[in-house]
Amino acid sequence: MATILYRLGRVSFRKRHWFLLLWAAILAVAVFGAAKAPAAPTDSMSLSGTESQKAFDLLDERFPDSGSSNGATARLVFVAPDGQKITAAGHKAAIEHAVSELADGSQVQSALDPFKTHAVSKDGTTAYATIDYAEANSELTDATTTALKDAAQDARDTGLTVEIGGDALQSMEMSSNTELIGVAVAAVVLLITFGSVAAAGLSLLSALLGIGTGVAVITALASTIGFSSTTTTLALMLGLAVGIDYALFILSRYRSERAEGRDPEEAAGRAVGTAGSAVVFAGLTVIIALVGLSVVGMSMLTKMGLAAAFTVLVAVLIALTLLPALIGFFPKAVMPRSARKRAKGNKSAKAPAHVAPAEEKQRLSTRWARFVIRRPVLVLLFGMVVLGTCAIPALDLELGNPGDESKPTSTTERRAYDDLSDAFGPGFNGPLTVVVDAKGTDNPKAAAATVADDLKATDGVVSVTQPMFNKAGDTAVLTVTPTTSPTSTDTKELVHTIRDEADGVKANTGADMLVSGNTAVNIDMADKVTSSILPYLALVVGLAFLLLMLVFRSILVPLKAALGFLLSVCASFGVIVAVFQWGWFADLLGVQTVGPISSLMPVFLIGVVFGLAMDYEVFLVTRMREAYVHGERPGQAIVTGFRHSGKVVVAAAVIMISVFAGFIGMNESTIKMMGLGLASAVLFDAFLVRMTIVPALLALLGDKAWWLPRRLQKILPNVDVEGEKLNRTVESAQASGLDGTLHEPSRV
């Protein structure tokens, strides 16, 4: 592989104009296709195999005229001034006027008058109007959302307190400011790392081109292959991360080869042949982790994983072809300023322009590596104790889906949630939808009435509505209001209790009973994720272990990589639980309400962090492996790996931590949680696992770290990531008088 990539790197460098035009054409076609493609549909969270999904499917079948289940909903919550009733003539007129105004909206499906639907609290102080829209919240026009806000304001002007709940004003899109801040931080770190505007610029440019191309292709094909408008969220985040990582590694290797005295084309070829091999396998591990998200069985998560995997593939291809071509336009400018000055002086003195090894010994990463191999046991214990301590709160991990109760009190959604909870009870915000399938029974109405009576007698239930039948009269829907909040453990137990009674209902009435609604969906999602974590980990870690065994030709190194990843993930879960579930530093981080952790967080965090962790592992350890294969002792090989790759891993980690930390400042609880989880995971994995535990273990293992049974040596193909065969081939070509021009097959 190294030889093939070496040739590719030299061809890309030499034919740089053609490669630049090729990628420009690909980007242009992709952007044109994205602009002309029909709008992507809004994704719905499908939970195949769960009871809540079966209930939704049954409702779509038996209630075809009930409207789109994916439409947005708004709740206008009206609260009368202190000492007054919401039913007073003036207040009632203001509410009816607001509802009638909204009912005329082009996207409004229904607007329910609270006085006709009995949506008034027992104490007469609070009422709510439900507004159903035909479109999802992401497809509501500005005119529609403005009309909703204006109606609320008109009612406020009469003296009422009015808040807007529901999802009509919520958007799934993240603010682009966070991405821009991430790019700005990346530019500063790259500039400090490389000491060259050209090198920093090329790294960012290649990453942004990769994101642009990948996202444009996904958008162009979205409606054709069933991707949704939210599919690109993960692709954008990871595309930026790996794009910068891969450019960092190849550019650093190019500068290292130039420092050894090689000409620009040869340096580009060797950089792609060696560092590019590591990029290929690092990219494959990320792709495995992302494609593996399909194991969870959630359609949206599967699509996000596939889209992100495609973007990572594009980032790998750009790093191997476009980046060396771009380097060809600035072969000297990408070098550090000190090297450029030294090259000018050496040119006038006709001296070789390479960096003396002694100059490298004073790097902080080199000094750290020497410290680790002198005290490996102490360093190993330190890393294990810190990670183990941080992971302790993860034992109390409780999954759920935070809703409006987790938002800041400055938002109208949170205030609406609190007003409804105060007036109607905490369970009002999380009603359960019970579907009674009485098709085939002798008396469907009697069956539904029996179910209603049983539900009313169930502990933890406040109220049960009268059964609402479909036109055929064979299916009924009841709304059950629990006594506890949607995220309460008692509510979860209530859902399981009602479902456990389904067999008894079937035996007594012949009807099937299914429990659904947002609260039940969140519970099913948490259960589904919990049951899929171990299979997902087994698949991803198992395939990556085999892949890394090919790369390092070792059993212990891939095993150590996988165990280190598990440590960093557990520690990051501990941080999330401590902040969002226990409330530690909640005020400092702007966390308004503590509660369960988002159900998607475990698999999402595992997938993203695994990809980045294996990037750091491959980048750092392949250079150690290369030095070891070329004759260095195990301890010295560790120092060499740190000297060449330590700074790159640190820079990549700092960039990613800064990008992810930017999400902590957002109001959305799930996004804030995601930012803290990813930032802490990268911090733990890069600095405590890859930069501390990994070299300590390698120092303790010595030569045994690179041991591979003879049978496996014969079975496993040698992919030559360290470039040993490449060096022999190039040296042979040079000895034959070909001057190392390995890129010309007819002469080799």
mmCIF file of N, CA and C in Angstrom, residues 24-106:
data_model
loop_
_atom_site.group_PDB
_atom_site.id
_atom_site.type_symbol
_atom_site.label_atom_id
_atom_site.label_comp_id
_atom_site.label_asym_id
_atom_site.label_seq_id
_atom_site.Cartn_x
_atom_site.Cartn_y
_atom_site.Cartn_z
ATOM 1 N N ALA A 24 -12.190 20.501 -8.311
ATOM 2 C CA ALA A 24 -13.047 21.674 -8.519
ATOM 3 C C ALA A 24 -14.283 21.290 -9.326
ATOM 4 N N ALA A 25 -14.086 20.419 -10.344
ATOM 5 C CA ALA A 25 -15.217 19.966 -11.160
ATOM 6 C C ALA A 25 -16.180 19.114 -10.335
ATOM 7 N N ILE A 26 -15.618 18.226 -9.492
ATOM 8 C CA ILE A 26 -16.469 17.384 -8.640
ATOM 9 C C ILE A 26 -17.295 18.252 -7.695
ATOM 10 N N LEU A 27 -16.657 19.248 -7.087
ATOM 11 C CA LEU A 27 -17.369 20.143 -6.171
ATOM 12 C C LEU A 27 -18.445 20.929 -6.908
ATOM 13 N N ALA A 28 -18.118 21.427 -8.105
ATOM 14 C CA ALA A 28 -19.088 22.214 -8.868
ATOM 15 C C ALA A 28 -20.306 21.377 -9.246
ATOM 16 N N VAL A 29 -20.068 20.148 -9.707
ATOM 17 C CA VAL A 29 -21.176 19.265 -10.081
ATOM 18 C C VAL A 29 -22.032 18.945 -8.850
ATOM 19 N N ALA A 30 -21.368 18.685 -7.714
ATOM 20 C CA ALA A 30 -22.101 18.362 -6.490
ATOM 21 C C ALA A 30 -22.946 19.543 -6.023
ATOM 22 N N VAL A 31 -22.375 20.749 -6.049
ATOM 23 C CA VAL A 31 -23.112 21.946 -5.631
ATOM 24 C C VAL A 31 -24.282 22.206 -6.570
ATOM 25 N N PHE A 32 -24.057 22.031 -7.884
ATOM 26 C CA PHE A 32 -25.131 22.227 -8.859
ATOM 27 C C PHE A 32 -26.255 21.223 -8.606
ATOM 28 N N GLY A 33 -25.872 19.967 -8.368
ATOM 29 C CA GLY A 33 -26.878 18.943 -8.089
ATOM 30 C C GLY A 33 -27.648 19.232 -6.813
ATOM 31 N N ALA A 34 -26.943 19.732 -5.777
ATOM 32 C CA ALA A 34 -27.608 20.063 -4.520
ATOM 33 C C ALA A 34 -28.589 21.214 -4.696
ATOM 34 N N ALA A 35 -28.206 22.190 -5.536
ATOM 35 C CA ALA A 35 -29.073 23.348 -5.757
ATOM 36 C C ALA A 35 -30.328 22.971 -6.533
ATOM 37 N N LYS A 36 -30.208 22.009 -7.440
ATOM 38 C CA LYS A 36 -31.342 21.617 -8.282
ATOM 39 C C LYS A 36 -32.184 20.489 -7.675
ATOM 40 N N ALA A 37 -31.647 19.815 -6.670
ATOM 41 C CA ALA A 37 -32.349 18.665 -6.100
ATOM 42 C C ALA A 37 -33.570 19.121 -5.313
ATOM 43 N N PRO A 38 -34.620 18.314 -5.283
ATOM 44 C CA PRO A 38 -35.787 18.660 -4.454
ATOM 45 C C PRO A 38 -35.424 18.675 -2.978
ATOM 46 N N ALA A 39 -36.198 19.407 -2.223
ATOM 47 C CA ALA A 39 -35.905 19.544 -0.796
ATOM 48 C C ALA A 39 -35.958 18.188 -0.107
ATOM 49 N N ALA A 40 -35.011 17.990 0.811
ATOM 50 C CA ALA A 40 -34.965 16.726 1.548
ATOM 51 C C ALA A 40 -36.139 16.652 2.512
ATOM 52 N N PRO A 41 -36.714 15.474 2.699
ATOM 53 C CA PRO A 41 -37.838 15.352 3.631
ATOM 54 C C PRO A 41 -37.385 15.502 5.073
ATOM 55 N N THR A 42 -38.323 15.834 5.927
ATOM 56 C CA THR A 42 -38.023 15.886 7.351
ATOM 57 C C THR A 42 -38.032 14.480 7.910
ATOM 58 N N ASP A 43 -36.984 14.130 8.652
ATOM 59 C CA ASP A 43 -36.864 12.765 9.152
ATOM 60 C C ASP A 43 -37.773 12.561 10.357
ATOM 61 N N SER A 44 -38.332 11.385 10.432
ATOM 62 C CA SER A 44 -39.106 11.004 11.608
ATOM 63 C C SER A 44 -38.332 9.925 12.343
ATOM 64 N N MET A 45 -38.408 9.957 13.660
ATOM 65 C CA MET A 45 -37.666 8.998 14.470
ATOM 66 C C MET A 45 -38.397 7.662 14.468
ATOM 67 N N SER A 46 -37.938 6.749 13.630
ATOM 68 C CA SER A 46 -38.549 5.429 13.533
ATOM 69 C C SER A 46 -37.827 4.469 14.467
ATOM 70 N N LEU A 47 -38.604 3.799 15.317
ATOM 71 C CA LEU A 47 -38.046 2.843 16.277
ATOM 72 C C LEU A 47 -38.603 1.462 15.959
ATOM 73 N N SER A 48 -38.055 0.843 14.949
ATOM 74 C CA SER A 48 -38.577 -0.439 14.494
ATOM 75 C C SER A 48 -38.527 -1.474 15.616
ATOM 76 N N GLY A 49 -39.628 -2.233 15.738
ATOM 77 C CA GLY A 49 -39.680 -3.303 16.717
ATOM 78 C C GLY A 49 -40.177 -2.895 18.084
ATOM 79 N N THR A 50 -40.401 -1.591 18.318
ATOM 80 C CA THR A 50 -40.868 -1.141 19.630
ATOM 81 C C THR A 50 -42.383 -1.025 19.644
ATOM 82 N N GLU A 51 -42.970 -1.083 20.835
ATOM 83 C CA GLU A 51 -44.425 -1.001 20.952
ATOM 84 C C GLU A 51 -44.946 0.364 20.534
ATOM 85 N N SER A 52 -44.199 1.418 20.876
ATOM 86 C CA SER A 52 -44.659 2.759 20.512
ATOM 87 C C SER A 52 -44.703 2.928 18.997
ATOM 88 N N GLN A 53 -43.743 2.352 18.275
ATOM 89 C CA GLN A 53 -43.749 2.443 16.820
ATOM 90 C C GLN A 53 -44.902 1.642 16.232
ATOM 91 N N LYS A 54 -45.192 0.472 16.796
ATOM 92 C CA LYS A 54 -46.327 -0.334 16.331
ATOM 93 C C LYS A 54 -47.632 0.447 16.508
ATOM 94 N N ALA A 55 -47.725 1.170 17.625
ATOM 95 C CA ALA A 55 -48.931 1.967 17.868
ATOM 96 C C ALA A 55 -49.054 3.096 16.853
ATOM 97 N N PHE A 56 -47.938 3.774 16.553
ATOM 98 C CA PHE A 56 -47.956 4.846 15.551
ATOM 99 C C PHE A 56 -48.386 4.298 14.187
ATOM 100 N N ASP A 57 -47.844 3.153 13.808
ATOM 101 C CA ASP A 57 -48.190 2.547 12.522
ATOM 102 C C ASP A 57 -49.682 2.183 12.480
ATOM 103 N N LEU A 58 -50.193 1.689 13.607
ATOM 104 C CA LEU A 58 -51.606 1.334 13.664
ATOM 105 C C LEU A 58 -52.490 2.579 13.547
ATOM 106 N N LEU A 59 -52.079 3.666 14.195
ATOM 107 C CA LEU A 59 -52.834 4.915 14.105
ATOM 108 C C LEU A 59 -52.859 5.446 12.679
ATOM 109 N N ASP A 60 -51.715 5.383 11.980
ATOM 110 C CA ASP A 60 -51.671 5.836 10.591
ATOM 111 C C ASP A 60 -52.595 5.011 9.707
ATOM 112 N N GLU A 61 -52.709 3.729 10.039
ATOM 113 C CA GLU A 61 -53.551 2.832 9.245
ATOM 114 C C GLU A 61 -55.035 3.027 9.546
ATOM 115 N N ARG A 62 -55.395 3.136 10.828
ATOM 116 C CA ARG A 62 -56.806 3.167 11.219
ATOM 117 C C ARG A 62 -57.392 4.586 11.275
ATOM 118 N N PHE A 63 -56.521 5.603 11.392
ATOM 119 C CA PHE A 63 -56.983 6.993 11.419
ATOM 120 C C PHE A 63 -56.341 7.770 10.268
ATOM 121 N N PRO A 64 -56.614 7.406 9.024
ATOM 122 C CA PRO A 64 -55.926 8.041 7.881
ATOM 123 C C PRO A 64 -56.243 9.516 7.711
ATOM 124 N N ASP A 65 -57.359 9.977 8.249
ATOM 125 C CA ASP A 65 -57.758 11.374 8.063
ATOM 126 C C ASP A 65 -57.364 12.261 9.235
ATOM 127 N N SER A 66 -56.548 11.719 10.145
ATOM 128 C CA SER A 66 -56.201 12.507 11.342
ATOM 129 C C SER A 66 -55.094 13.498 11.088
ATOM 130 N N GLY A 67 -54.477 13.447 9.857
ATOM 131 C CA GLY A 67 -53.408 14.395 9.546
ATOM 132 C C GLY A 67 -52.054 13.786 9.756
ATOM 133 N N SER A 68 -51.070 14.549 9.344
ATOM 134 C CA SER A 68 -49.684 14.065 9.425
ATOM 135 C C SER A 68 -49.226 13.972 10.858
ATOM 136 N N SER A 69 -48.691 12.821 11.231
ATOM 137 C CA SER A 69 -48.178 12.636 12.597
ATOM 138 C C SER A 69 -46.875 13.381 12.809
ATOM 139 N N ASN A 70 -46.293 13.877 11.701
ATOM 140 C CA ASN A 70 -45.020 14.590 11.807
ATOM 141 C C ASN A 70 -45.216 16.102 11.859
ATOM 142 N N GLY A 71 -46.474 16.553 11.870
ATOM 143 C CA GLY A 71 -46.717 17.986 11.892
ATOM 144 C C GLY A 71 -46.347 18.608 13.224
ATOM 145 N N ALA A 72 -45.962 19.891 13.181
ATOM 146 C CA ALA A 72 -45.588 20.610 14.397
ATOM 147 C C ALA A 72 -46.830 20.930 15.231
ATOM 148 N N THR A 73 -46.596 21.151 16.511
ATOM 149 C CA THR A 73 -47.678 21.497 17.436
ATOM 150 C C THR A 73 -47.235 22.655 18.313
ATOM 151 N N ALA A 74 -48.152 23.561 18.541
ATOM 152 C CA ALA A 74 -47.884 24.672 19.465
ATOM 153 C C ALA A 74 -48.964 24.694 20.531
ATOM 154 N N ARG A 75 -48.570 25.090 21.722
ATOM 155 C CA ARG A 75 -49.527 25.267 22.809
ATOM 156 C C ARG A 75 -49.410 26.696 23.320
ATOM 157 N N LEU A 76 -50.494 27.430 23.160
ATOM 158 C CA LEU A 76 -50.541 28.768 23.737
ATOM 159 C C LEU A 76 -51.085 28.628 25.158
ATOM 160 N N VAL A 77 -50.251 28.942 26.127
ATOM 161 C CA VAL A 77 -50.629 28.800 27.536
ATOM 162 C C VAL A 77 -50.977 30.183 28.081
ATOM 163 N N PHE A 78 -52.219 30.339 28.535
ATOM 164 C CA PHE A 78 -52.719 31.624 29.035
ATOM 165 C C PHE A 78 -52.873 31.543 30.556
ATOM 166 N N VAL A 79 -52.296 32.510 31.264
ATOM 167 C CA VAL A 79 -52.399 32.573 32.723
ATOM 168 C C VAL A 79 -52.987 33.926 33.104
ATOM 169 N N ALA A 80 -54.058 33.897 33.905
ATOM 170 C CA ALA A 80 -54.715 35.140 34.320
ATOM 171 C C ALA A 80 -53.875 35.861 35.374
ATOM 172 N N PRO A 81 -54.003 37.183 35.474
ATOM 173 C CA PRO A 81 -53.293 37.929 36.523
ATOM 174 C C PRO A 81 -53.707 37.436 37.907
ATOM 175 N N ASP A 82 -52.856 37.683 38.900
ATOM 176 C CA ASP A 82 -53.127 37.229 40.264
ATOM 177 C C ASP A 82 -54.504 37.696 40.733
ATOM 178 N N GLY A 83 -55.246 36.752 41.314
ATOM 179 C CA GLY A 83 -56.563 37.072 41.858
ATOM 180 C C GLY A 83 -57.672 37.085 40.829
ATOM 181 N N GLN A 84 -57.365 36.811 39.564
ATOM 182 C CA GLN A 84 -58.387 36.827 38.522
ATOM 183 C C GLN A 84 -58.559 35.432 37.918
ATOM 184 N N LYS A 85 -59.671 35.257 37.202
ATOM 185 C CA LYS A 85 -59.964 33.999 36.545
ATOM 186 C C LYS A 85 -59.785 34.139 35.032
ATOM 187 N N ILE A 86 -59.333 33.057 34.433
ATOM 188 C CA ILE A 86 -59.123 33.062 32.989
ATOM 189 C C ILE A 86 -60.456 33.087 32.244
ATOM 190 N N THR A 87 -61.529 32.713 32.987
ATOM 191 C CA THR A 87 -62.855 32.663 32.372
ATOM 192 C C THR A 87 -63.564 34.016 32.379
ATOM 193 N N ALA A 88 -62.951 35.045 32.934
ATOM 194 C CA ALA A 88 -63.548 36.383 32.919
ATOM 195 C C ALA A 88 -63.802 36.810 31.478
ATOM 196 N N ALA A 89 -64.848 37.599 31.278
ATOM 197 C CA ALA A 89 -65.291 37.940 29.922
ATOM 198 C C ALA A 89 -64.166 38.529 29.066
ATOM 199 N N GLY A 90 -63.427 39.484 29.619
ATOM 200 C CA GLY A 90 -62.363 40.125 28.851
ATOM 201 C C GLY A 90 -61.262 39.156 28.466
ATOM 202 N N HIS A 91 -60.853 38.316 29.424
ATOM 203 C CA HIS A 91 -59.795 37.342 29.139
ATOM 204 C C HIS A 91 -60.273 36.292 28.139
ATOM 205 N N LYS A 92 -61.514 35.852 28.300
ATOM 206 C CA LYS A 92 -62.057 34.838 27.397
ATOM 207 C C LYS A 92 -62.117 35.373 25.971
ATOM 208 N N ALA A 93 -62.523 36.627 25.815
ATOM 209 C CA ALA A 93 -62.606 37.227 24.476
ATOM 210 C C ALA A 93 -61.221 37.333 23.840
ATOM 211 N N ALA A 94 -60.217 37.693 24.642
ATOM 212 C CA ALA A 94 -58.850 37.833 24.110
ATOM 213 C C ALA A 94 -58.315 36.484 23.633
ATOM 214 N N ILE A 95 -58.600 35.436 24.398
ATOM 215 C CA ILE A 95 -58.123 34.100 24.032
ATOM 216 C C ILE A 95 -58.821 33.610 22.767
ATOM 217 N N GLU A 96 -60.131 33.784 22.695
ATOM 218 C CA GLU A 96 -60.883 33.346 21.519
ATOM 219 C C GLU A 96 -60.437 34.106 20.272
ATOM 220 N N HIS A 97 -60.116 35.380 20.426
ATOM 221 C CA HIS A 97 -59.641 36.178 19.289
ATOM 222 C C HIS A 97 -58.287 35.656 18.799
ATOM 223 N N ALA A 98 -57.394 35.336 19.738
ATOM 224 C CA ALA A 98 -56.069 34.821 19.354
ATOM 225 C C ALA A 98 -56.192 33.491 18.616
ATOM 226 N N VAL A 99 -57.057 32.609 19.108
ATOM 227 C CA VAL A 99 -57.231 31.296 18.484
ATOM 228 C C VAL A 99 -57.846 31.432 17.100
ATOM 229 N N SER A 100 -58.847 32.290 16.954
ATOM 230 C CA SER A 100 -59.504 32.457 15.652
ATOM 231 C C SER A 100 -58.548 33.045 14.624
ATOM 232 N N GLU A 101 -57.665 33.943 15.048
ATOM 233 C CA GLU A 101 -56.669 34.498 14.133
ATOM 234 C C GLU A 101 -55.731 33.412 13.614
ATOM 235 N N LEU A 102 -55.290 32.549 14.509
ATOM 236 C CA LEU A 102 -54.373 31.483 14.117
ATOM 237 C C LEU A 102 -55.048 30.446 13.229
ATOM 238 N N ALA A 103 -56.333 30.212 13.426
ATOM 239 C CA ALA A 103 -57.043 29.182 12.662
ATOM 240 C C ALA A 103 -57.050 29.480 11.170
ATOM 241 N N ASP A 104 -56.862 30.738 10.793
ATOM 242 C CA ASP A 104 -56.890 31.116 9.379
ATOM 243 C C ASP A 104 -55.544 30.922 8.690
ATOM 244 N N GLY A 105 -54.506 30.485 9.412
ATOM 245 C CA GLY A 105 -53.171 30.320 8.817
ATOM 246 C C GLY A 105 -53.150 29.236 7.750
ATOM 247 N N SER A 106 -52.369 29.444 6.709
ATOM 248 C CA SER A 106 -52.332 28.503 5.585
ATOM 249 C C SER A 106 -51.747 27.146 5.976
#
